[in-house]
Short mmCIF file of C-alpha atoms and ligand atoms in Angstrom, two decimals:
data_model
loop_
_atom_site.label_atom_id
_atom_site.label_comp_id
_atom_site.label_asym_id
_atom_site.label_seq_id
_atom_site.Cartn_x
_atom_site.Cartn_y
_atom_site.Cartn_z
CA MET M 12 -16.84 32.81 -5.17
CA ARG M 13 -13.50 33.02 -3.38
CA SER M 14 -13.34 35.31 -0.34
CA THR M 15 -10.62 37.95 -0.54
CA THR M 16 -9.58 37.59 3.11
CA ARG M 17 -9.71 33.79 3.41
CA ARG M 18 -6.22 32.39 2.84
CA ARG M 19 -5.79 28.97 1.24
CA ILE M 20 -3.26 27.00 3.25
CA LEU M 21 -1.61 23.63 2.57
CA VAL M 22 -0.61 21.57 5.62
CA THR M 23 1.51 18.54 4.70
CA GLY M 24 1.39 15.85 7.38
CA GLY M 25 -1.95 17.40 8.40
CA ALA M 26 -3.37 14.11 9.72
CA GLY M 27 -0.54 13.71 12.22
CA PHE M 28 -0.27 14.81 15.83
CA LEU M 29 0.89 18.40 15.26
CA GLY M 30 -0.67 18.70 11.80
CA SER M 31 -4.21 17.96 12.98
CA HIS M 32 -3.99 20.65 15.69
CA LEU M 33 -2.59 23.08 13.13
CA CYS M 34 -5.41 22.39 10.62
CA GLU M 35 -7.95 22.96 13.42
CA ARG M 36 -6.34 26.25 14.43
CA LEU M 37 -6.11 27.56 10.84
CA LEU M 38 -9.72 26.61 10.07
CA GLY M 39 -10.78 28.29 13.32
CA GLU M 40 -9.18 31.51 12.07
CA GLY M 41 -11.39 31.40 8.96
CA ASN M 42 -8.89 30.00 6.46
CA GLU M 43 -9.33 27.34 3.82
CA VAL M 44 -7.13 24.33 4.59
CA ILE M 45 -5.85 21.55 2.35
CA CYS M 46 -4.38 18.65 4.34
CA ALA M 47 -2.01 16.46 2.30
CA ASP M 48 -1.04 13.23 4.04
CA ASN M 49 -0.20 9.67 3.04
CA PHE M 50 -1.30 8.34 6.48
CA TYR M 51 2.12 6.81 7.11
CA THR M 52 2.00 7.70 10.82
CA GLY M 53 -1.08 9.93 10.90
CA CYS M 54 -4.69 8.72 10.91
CA LYS M 55 -8.18 9.74 9.84
CA GLU M 56 -9.41 9.82 13.45
CA ASN M 57 -7.18 12.86 14.05
CA ILE M 58 -9.03 14.92 11.43
CA ALA M 59 -12.48 13.24 11.31
CA HIS M 60 -14.03 16.09 13.31
CA LEU M 61 -12.83 18.63 10.70
CA LEU M 62 -14.33 16.85 7.68
CA PRO M 63 -17.79 18.50 7.87
CA ASP M 64 -16.16 21.92 7.40
CA PRO M 65 -16.60 22.89 3.72
CA TYR M 66 -13.31 24.79 3.87
CA PHE M 67 -11.36 21.64 4.84
CA GLU M 68 -10.07 19.28 2.17
CA VAL M 69 -8.01 16.10 2.54
CA VAL M 70 -5.73 14.78 -0.20
CA ARG M 71 -4.10 11.36 0.18
CA HIS M 72 -0.68 12.18 -1.17
CA ASP M 73 2.99 11.28 -0.59
CA ILE M 74 4.98 14.52 -0.86
CA CYS M 75 7.95 12.63 -2.32
CA PHE M 76 5.89 13.00 -5.52
CA PRO M 77 5.02 16.37 -7.08
CA LEU M 78 1.84 18.10 -5.95
CA TYR M 79 0.02 20.76 -7.95
CA VAL M 80 -2.37 22.92 -5.93
CA GLU M 81 -2.91 26.69 -5.73
CA VAL M 82 -2.22 28.00 -2.22
CA ASP M 83 -1.06 31.13 -0.38
CA GLU M 84 0.87 29.37 2.41
CA ILE M 85 2.46 25.98 3.02
CA TYR M 86 3.25 24.39 6.38
CA ASN M 87 5.55 21.44 5.63
CA LEU M 88 5.10 18.97 8.49
CA ALA M 89 5.10 15.65 6.60
CA CYS M 90 7.73 13.37 8.18
CA PRO M 91 7.56 10.58 10.75
CA ALA M 92 8.72 12.13 14.02
CA SER M 93 9.16 9.43 16.66
CA PRO M 94 12.46 7.49 16.66
CA VAL M 95 10.58 4.16 16.36
CA HIS M 96 8.67 5.38 13.30
CA TYR M 97 11.50 7.22 11.53
CA GLN M 98 13.91 4.31 12.00
CA PHE M 99 11.37 1.78 10.63
CA ASP M 100 12.10 2.80 7.02
CA PRO M 101 15.11 5.15 7.27
CA VAL M 102 15.54 5.60 3.52
CA GLN M 103 11.95 6.81 3.24
CA THR M 104 12.60 9.18 6.17
CA THR M 105 15.47 10.87 4.34
CA LYS M 106 13.41 10.94 1.14
CA VAL M 107 10.48 12.74 2.74
CA SER M 108 12.77 15.44 4.15
CA VAL M 109 14.80 15.86 0.95
CA HIS M 110 12.57 14.92 -2.05
CA GLY M 111 9.46 16.06 -0.16
CA SER M 112 10.98 19.44 0.69
CA ILE M 113 12.17 19.94 -2.90
CA ASN M 114 8.64 19.33 -4.17
CA MET M 115 7.05 21.66 -1.61
CA LEU M 116 9.67 24.34 -2.34
CA GLY M 117 9.05 23.91 -6.08
CA LEU M 118 5.34 24.35 -5.40
CA ALA M 119 5.98 27.45 -3.26
CA LYS M 120 8.18 28.86 -6.03
CA ARG M 121 5.53 28.33 -8.72
CA VAL M 122 2.61 29.81 -6.77
CA LYS M 123 4.73 32.36 -4.82
CA ALA M 124 3.52 31.00 -1.48
CA ARG M 125 5.11 31.47 1.91
CA ILE M 126 6.50 28.18 3.17
CA LEU M 127 7.29 27.03 6.71
CA GLN M 128 9.43 24.00 7.49
CA ALA M 129 8.86 21.92 10.65
CA SER M 130 12.50 21.40 11.55
CA THR M 131 13.64 19.97 14.84
CA SER M 132 15.93 20.20 17.84
CA GLU M 133 17.51 17.02 16.43
CA VAL M 134 19.52 19.23 14.06
CA TYR M 135 21.64 19.93 17.19
CA GLY M 136 22.28 16.16 17.61
CA ASP M 137 23.82 15.29 21.00
CA PRO M 138 24.57 18.94 21.83
CA SER M 139 27.83 20.07 23.40
CA VAL M 140 26.29 23.51 24.07
CA HIS M 141 23.49 23.90 26.64
CA PRO M 142 20.91 25.35 26.29
CA GLN M 143 20.85 25.26 22.50
CA MET M 144 20.60 28.56 20.65
CA GLU M 145 19.97 28.94 16.94
CA THR M 146 23.59 29.92 16.23
CA TYR M 147 24.87 26.51 17.45
CA TRP M 148 25.72 24.24 14.48
CA GLY M 149 25.19 20.98 16.30
CA ASN M 150 26.92 17.69 16.99
CA VAL M 151 25.34 15.12 14.66
CA ASN M 152 26.48 11.61 13.79
CA PRO M 153 26.04 11.36 9.97
CA ILE M 154 25.97 7.53 9.88
CA GLY M 155 24.03 6.41 12.95
CA PRO M 156 20.45 5.16 13.43
CA ARG M 157 19.11 8.70 14.04
CA SER M 158 20.92 10.19 11.04
CA CYS M 159 18.10 9.58 8.54
CA TYR M 160 15.99 12.01 10.55
CA ASP M 161 18.70 14.42 11.76
CA GLU M 162 20.58 14.74 8.48
CA GLY M 163 17.33 14.69 6.46
CA LYS M 164 16.05 17.65 8.48
CA ARG M 165 19.43 19.42 8.23
CA CYS M 166 19.39 19.00 4.45
CA ALA M 167 15.81 20.31 4.36
CA GLU M 168 17.01 23.46 6.16
CA THR M 169 19.80 23.81 3.57
CA LEU M 170 17.26 23.50 0.75
CA PHE M 171 15.00 26.11 2.33
CA PHE M 172 17.84 28.62 2.62
CA ASP M 173 19.16 27.87 -0.89
CA TYR M 174 15.69 28.35 -2.38
CA ARG M 175 15.59 31.70 -0.61
CA ARG M 176 19.05 32.74 -1.84
CA GLN M 177 18.53 31.38 -5.37
CA HIS M 178 14.80 31.98 -5.97
CA LYS M 179 13.90 34.66 -3.35
CA LEU M 180 11.39 32.36 -1.67
CA ARG M 181 9.61 33.57 1.45
CA ILE M 182 10.71 30.88 3.93
CA LYS M 183 10.30 30.21 7.66
CA VAL M 184 12.20 27.48 9.53
CA ALA M 185 10.98 26.43 13.00
CA ARG M 186 13.19 24.16 15.12
CA ILE M 187 10.61 22.34 17.21
CA PHE M 188 11.61 20.81 20.56
CA ASN M 189 9.76 17.84 22.15
CA THR M 190 6.03 18.54 22.05
CA TYR M 191 3.23 16.48 23.61
CA GLY M 192 -0.53 16.49 24.04
CA PRO M 193 -3.79 14.91 22.89
CA ARG M 194 -3.61 12.96 19.58
CA MET M 195 -0.11 11.69 20.23
CA HIS M 196 -0.02 8.17 18.83
CA PRO M 197 -0.30 5.78 21.82
CA GLU M 198 2.13 3.26 20.30
CA ASP M 199 4.70 5.47 18.58
CA GLY M 200 7.37 4.95 21.25
CA ARG M 201 7.78 8.61 22.18
CA VAL M 202 8.50 8.98 25.84
CA VAL M 203 5.37 10.86 26.99
CA SER M 204 2.82 8.60 25.27
CA THR M 205 4.78 5.44 26.12
CA PHE M 206 5.07 6.23 29.84
CA ILE M 207 1.39 7.26 30.07
CA MET M 208 0.17 4.07 28.34
CA GLN M 209 2.43 1.95 30.56
CA ALA M 210 1.16 3.78 33.66
CA LEU M 211 -2.51 3.44 32.68
CA ARG M 212 -2.05 -0.32 32.21
CA ASN M 213 0.06 -0.70 35.38
CA ASP M 214 2.87 -2.09 33.20
CA ASP M 215 6.55 -1.49 33.93
CA ILE M 216 7.74 2.01 32.94
CA THR M 217 10.76 1.54 30.66
CA VAL M 218 13.34 4.22 31.45
CA TYR M 219 16.30 4.05 29.07
CA GLY M 220 19.78 4.30 30.57
CA GLU M 221 19.70 5.67 34.10
CA GLY M 222 17.06 8.22 33.13
CA ARG M 223 19.46 11.11 33.69
CA GLN M 224 19.14 12.39 30.10
CA THR M 225 17.04 15.54 29.92
CA ARG M 226 14.27 16.90 27.68
CA CYS M 227 11.91 19.90 27.77
CA PHE M 228 8.25 19.34 26.96
CA CYS M 229 6.02 21.87 25.21
CA TYR M 230 2.23 21.55 25.26
CA VAL M 231 0.85 21.20 21.74
CA ASP M 232 -1.46 24.28 21.67
CA GLU M 233 1.43 26.57 22.59
CA LEU M 234 3.72 25.07 19.96
CA ILE M 235 1.03 25.51 17.28
CA ASP M 236 0.61 29.13 18.35
CA GLY M 237 4.36 29.64 17.88
CA LEU M 238 4.23 28.14 14.35
CA VAL M 239 1.33 30.38 13.30
CA ARG M 240 3.00 33.47 14.76
CA LEU M 241 6.20 32.64 12.88
CA MET M 242 4.33 32.19 9.59
CA ASN M 243 2.70 35.60 10.10
CA THR M 244 5.98 37.52 10.55
CA GLY M 245 7.38 39.78 7.84
CA ASP M 246 9.35 38.37 4.90
CA GLU M 247 12.68 39.38 6.47
CA ILE M 248 12.14 36.83 9.30
CA THR M 249 13.29 33.40 8.15
CA GLY M 250 14.50 31.67 11.32
CA PRO M 251 15.77 29.14 12.06
CA LEU M 252 13.84 29.74 15.24
CA ASN M 253 13.72 27.51 18.34
CA LEU M 254 10.19 26.72 19.57
CA GLY M 255 9.85 24.74 22.80
CA ASN M 256 9.27 25.00 26.52
CA PRO M 257 12.56 25.79 28.24
CA VAL M 258 11.83 23.93 31.50
CA GLU M 259 14.16 20.94 31.73
CA PHE M 260 13.34 17.53 33.28
CA THR M 261 15.26 14.28 33.53
CA ILE M 262 13.49 11.29 32.01
CA LEU M 263 13.38 9.71 35.48
CA GLU M 264 11.57 12.78 36.83
CA LEU M 265 9.06 12.50 33.97
CA ALA M 266 8.41 8.82 34.81
CA GLU M 267 7.84 9.66 38.49
CA LYS M 268 5.51 12.53 37.61
CA ILE M 269 3.39 10.34 35.31
CA ILE M 270 3.11 7.59 37.96
CA GLU M 271 1.96 10.22 40.47
CA LEU M 272 -0.59 11.87 38.13
CA THR M 273 -2.11 8.56 36.99
CA GLY M 274 -2.05 6.99 40.46
CA SER M 275 -0.46 3.97 38.77
CA LYS M 276 0.97 0.86 40.41
CA SER M 277 3.68 0.65 37.73
CA ARG M 278 7.32 0.03 38.69
CA ILE M 279 10.18 1.84 36.99
CA VAL M 280 12.56 -0.53 35.16
CA PHE M 281 15.79 0.44 33.41
CA ARG M 282 16.59 -0.59 29.83
CA PRO M 283 19.69 0.06 27.67
CA LEU M 284 20.08 3.59 26.35
CA PRO M 285 19.62 3.65 22.53
CA GLN M 286 22.66 4.62 20.44
CA ASP M 287 23.26 8.38 20.03
CA ASP M 288 20.40 9.31 22.40
CA PRO M 289 20.99 13.03 23.15
CA ARG M 290 22.11 13.43 26.80
CA GLN M 291 20.63 16.87 27.33
CA ARG M 292 18.31 19.15 25.44
CA MET M 293 16.81 22.53 26.24
CA PRO M 294 15.87 25.38 23.92
CA ASP M 295 17.13 28.92 24.28
CA ILE M 296 13.95 30.74 23.21
CA SER M 297 15.14 34.32 23.66
CA VAL M 298 14.82 35.01 19.91
CA ALA M 299 11.24 33.64 19.76
CA LYS M 300 10.32 35.71 22.82
CA LYS M 301 11.62 38.85 21.14
CA ILE M 302 10.40 38.31 17.56
CA LEU M 303 7.09 36.54 18.23
CA ASN M 304 6.34 37.79 21.73
CA TRP M 305 5.83 34.08 22.45
CA GLU M 306 6.57 32.10 25.60
CA PRO M 307 5.02 28.82 26.80
CA ALA M 308 3.07 29.03 30.06
CA VAL M 309 1.41 25.60 30.41
CA SER M 310 3.12 23.59 33.16
CA LEU M 311 4.09 19.96 32.62
CA GLU M 312 1.48 18.81 35.20
CA GLU M 313 -1.29 20.74 33.45
CA GLY M 314 -0.35 19.45 30.00
CA LEU M 315 0.12 15.89 31.23
CA GLU M 316 -3.35 15.88 32.83
CA LYS M 317 -4.91 16.67 29.43
CA THR M 318 -2.74 14.12 27.64
CA ILE M 319 -3.52 11.43 30.22
CA ALA M 320 -7.27 12.13 29.83
CA TYR M 321 -6.96 11.74 26.04
CA LEU M 322 -4.88 8.54 26.18
CA ARG M 323 -7.20 7.07 28.84
CA GLY M 324 -10.05 7.48 26.32
CA VAL M 325 -7.99 5.79 23.60
CA ASP M 326 -7.16 2.92 25.96
CA ILE M 327 -10.80 2.41 26.99
CA GLN M 328 -11.86 2.30 23.31
CA TYR M 329 -9.09 -0.25 22.64
CA GLN M 330 -10.12 -2.47 25.59
CA ASP M 331 -13.79 -2.25 24.47
CA SER M 332 -12.84 -3.30 20.94
CA LEU M 333 -10.98 -6.34 22.35
CA ILE M 334 -14.04 -7.32 24.38
CA SER M 335 -16.43 -6.98 21.42
CA ALA M 336 -14.00 -8.87 19.12
CA GLY M 337 -13.84 -11.64 21.77
CA GLY M 338 -17.66 -11.58 22.07
CA LYS M 339 -18.14 -12.10 18.32
CA GLY M 340 -15.61 -14.94 18.27
P1 NAD Q 403 3.39 12.59 13.20
O1 NAD Q 403 4.11 11.34 12.86
O2 NAD Q 403 2.19 12.49 14.09
O3 NAD Q 403 2.96 13.39 11.91
C1 NAD Q 403 3.62 13.31 10.69
C2 NAD Q 403 2.57 13.25 9.60
O4 NAD Q 403 3.23 13.25 8.31
C3 NAD Q 403 1.70 11.99 9.65
O5 NAD Q 403 0.35 12.33 9.51
C4 NAD Q 403 2.21 11.17 8.46
O6 NAD Q 403 1.25 10.28 7.96
C5 NAD Q 403 2.62 12.26 7.49
N1 NAD Q 403 3.60 11.83 6.50
C6 NAD Q 403 4.75 11.13 6.70
N2 NAD Q 403 5.38 10.94 5.54
C7 NAD Q 403 4.64 11.55 4.56
C8 NAD Q 403 4.77 11.70 3.17
N3 NAD Q 403 5.80 11.17 2.50
N4 NAD Q 403 3.82 12.38 2.49
C9 NAD Q 403 2.75 12.90 3.15
N5 NAD Q 403 2.57 12.78 4.48
C10 NAD Q 403 3.51 12.11 5.18
O7 NAD Q 403 4.48 13.56 13.87
P2 NAD Q 403 4.31 15.00 14.54
O8 NAD Q 403 4.79 14.91 15.91
O9 NAD Q 403 2.97 15.55 14.26
O10 NAD Q 403 5.42 15.82 13.73
C11 NAD Q 403 5.07 16.70 12.66
C12 NAD Q 403 6.31 17.41 12.17
O11 NAD Q 403 6.90 18.15 13.22
C13 NAD Q 403 7.38 16.46 11.65
O12 NAD Q 403 7.97 17.03 10.51
C14 NAD Q 403 8.38 16.39 12.78
O13 NAD Q 403 9.67 16.12 12.30
C15 NAD Q 403 8.27 17.78 13.37
N6 NAD Q 403 8.65 17.78 14.79
C16 NAD Q 403 7.84 17.28 15.75
C17 NAD Q 403 8.25 17.27 17.08
C18 NAD Q 403 7.36 16.74 18.18
O14 NAD Q 403 7.80 16.72 19.33
N7 NAD Q 403 6.15 16.35 17.94
C19 NAD Q 403 9.51 17.76 17.42
C20 NAD Q 403 10.33 18.24 16.40
C21 NAD Q 403 9.89 18.26 15.09
N1 UDP Q 404 6.79 20.85 -8.05
C1 UDP Q 404 5.60 20.46 -7.47
N2 UDP Q 404 4.52 21.30 -7.60
C2 UDP Q 404 4.56 22.47 -8.26
C3 UDP Q 404 5.78 22.86 -8.84
C4 UDP Q 404 6.88 22.04 -8.72
O1 UDP Q 404 5.50 19.43 -6.85
O2 UDP Q 404 3.54 23.14 -8.32
C5 UDP Q 404 7.95 19.98 -7.94
C6 UDP Q 404 8.49 19.58 -9.28
O3 UDP Q 404 8.12 18.25 -9.51
C7 UDP Q 404 9.99 19.72 -9.14
C8 UDP Q 404 10.23 20.26 -7.75
O4 UDP Q 404 8.97 20.70 -7.28
O5 UDP Q 404 10.63 18.47 -9.24
C9 UDP Q 404 11.22 21.40 -7.72
O6 UDP Q 404 10.74 22.42 -8.55
P1 UDP Q 404 11.71 23.53 -9.11
O7 UDP Q 404 10.89 24.45 -9.94
O8 UDP Q 404 12.48 24.13 -8.01
O9 UDP Q 404 12.75 22.72 -9.95
P2 UDP Q 404 12.70 22.06 -11.38
O10 UDP Q 404 11.24 21.87 -11.76
O11 UDP Q 404 13.38 23.03 -12.24
O12 UDP Q 404 13.41 20.78 -11.19
N1 UDP Q 405 12.80 7.14 26.51
C1 UDP Q 405 12.77 6.27 27.59
N2 UDP Q 405 11.87 5.25 27.56
C2 UDP Q 405 10.98 5.06 26.52
C3 UDP Q 405 11.02 5.97 25.44
C4 UDP Q 405 11.95 6.99 25.46
O1 UDP Q 405 13.54 6.41 28.55
O2 UDP Q 405 10.19 4.10 26.59
C5 UDP Q 405 13.78 8.24 26.53
C6 UDP Q 405 14.68 8.29 25.29
O3 UDP Q 405 15.80 7.46 25.47
C7 UDP Q 405 15.06 9.76 25.22
C8 UDP Q 405 13.83 10.48 25.81
O4 UDP Q 405 13.10 9.48 26.51
O5 UDP Q 405 16.16 10.01 26.04
C9 UDP Q 405 12.94 11.12 24.76
O6 UDP Q 405 12.63 10.14 23.80
P1 UDP Q 405 11.62 10.39 22.58
O7 UDP Q 405 11.70 9.17 21.73
O8 UDP Q 405 10.29 10.80 23.08
O9 UDP Q 405 12.20 11.67 21.82
P2 UDP Q 405 13.65 12.17 21.37
O10 UDP Q 405 14.70 11.20 21.84
O11 UDP Q 405 13.56 12.25 19.89
O12 UDP Q 405 13.78 13.47 22.05
#
């Protein structure tokens, strides 16, 4: 029999980096969780530890196609997030944000579920306002290599607000800034995982440009807490709401910090800056502080230590698998 207090929650992209932490958190709170993922960039290892839980269910599904389930809440996270992954098949990237969002909004409309969209700081493009607040409309190139992601996510926000205006949907839009932590994909090209893997292997650390571009890094557990708090606000709160850690670092500073924390012998080398790479990024989180009573507290050193420990384990497993494959041969 169905419990009256247990909510049934759909997490799309639930086998990814953020999604797997979100599924874990929601199950821990006593909810029933359906993870829908096509394993495009996510993997079963991220959610294997949740499978024994009878209230956890995995559906292999591409959200560009309709999905019929009965749920109370939807967290829409399905979308490749690293530049390397989202530029690999850019048409698919736009489709997942646009067709995928339409399907999830149609589902929310039918079952009258609350729905939260994982939007991004990329909607601000290469910002001419610093720090970025939610009222800033952004500076986005509509035809560049990042546009499939940036414009896809911007269109998803439009769809969310039009479904609210047209169909009275209960929506929440979170603009997530760079987040890092355990279960980041070691090869997805994002700066934190890339620099850590390079440092652990004593390879050259590839800083793009002169490394003067800035980012702010939020530890995963704190970001997930912000998402859950936003979902649990009253229906009048829609966002868009910035979620991120407002402490700014240059990419060169990040490289130096990772070399120090890993005790690596890596050298820093400079490579060309990719086209349209945002020069500076930092969230203004005053609205999140006020509405959610939320503010990140984990320092970059503390979060990096945990991420390094995780990626060290992944690297050891990988080296072991090479040795055993060599042994068999
Ligand atoms: P991720 O690549 O680890 O996770 C994305 C997940 O979505 C993967 O499991 C992937 O297999 C799945 N997916 C992709 N296309 C799908 C489809 N068509 N149907 C079903 N599943 C699909 O990335 P992440 O870092 O966990 O990001 C999750 C969400 O948060 C994304 O929407 C991303 O845009 C957003 N976001 C993340 C960050 C960050 O720093 N991590 C920043 C801003 C926004
Ligand atoms: N949809 C879905 N699951 C549902 C309900 C709808 O995937 O439970 C999809 C459906 O395929 C449709 C989309 O959501 O294409 C948008 O639905 P909506 O009701 O907004 O529009 P319509 O069905 O009128 O095109
Ligand atoms: N970056 C870098 N070397 C790398 C990977 C990334 O210098 O090997 C830089 C990249 O140019 C960008 C920043 O790090 O300025 C963050 O890149 P990431 O891909 O993690 O995220 P995003 O650009 O989407 O914020």
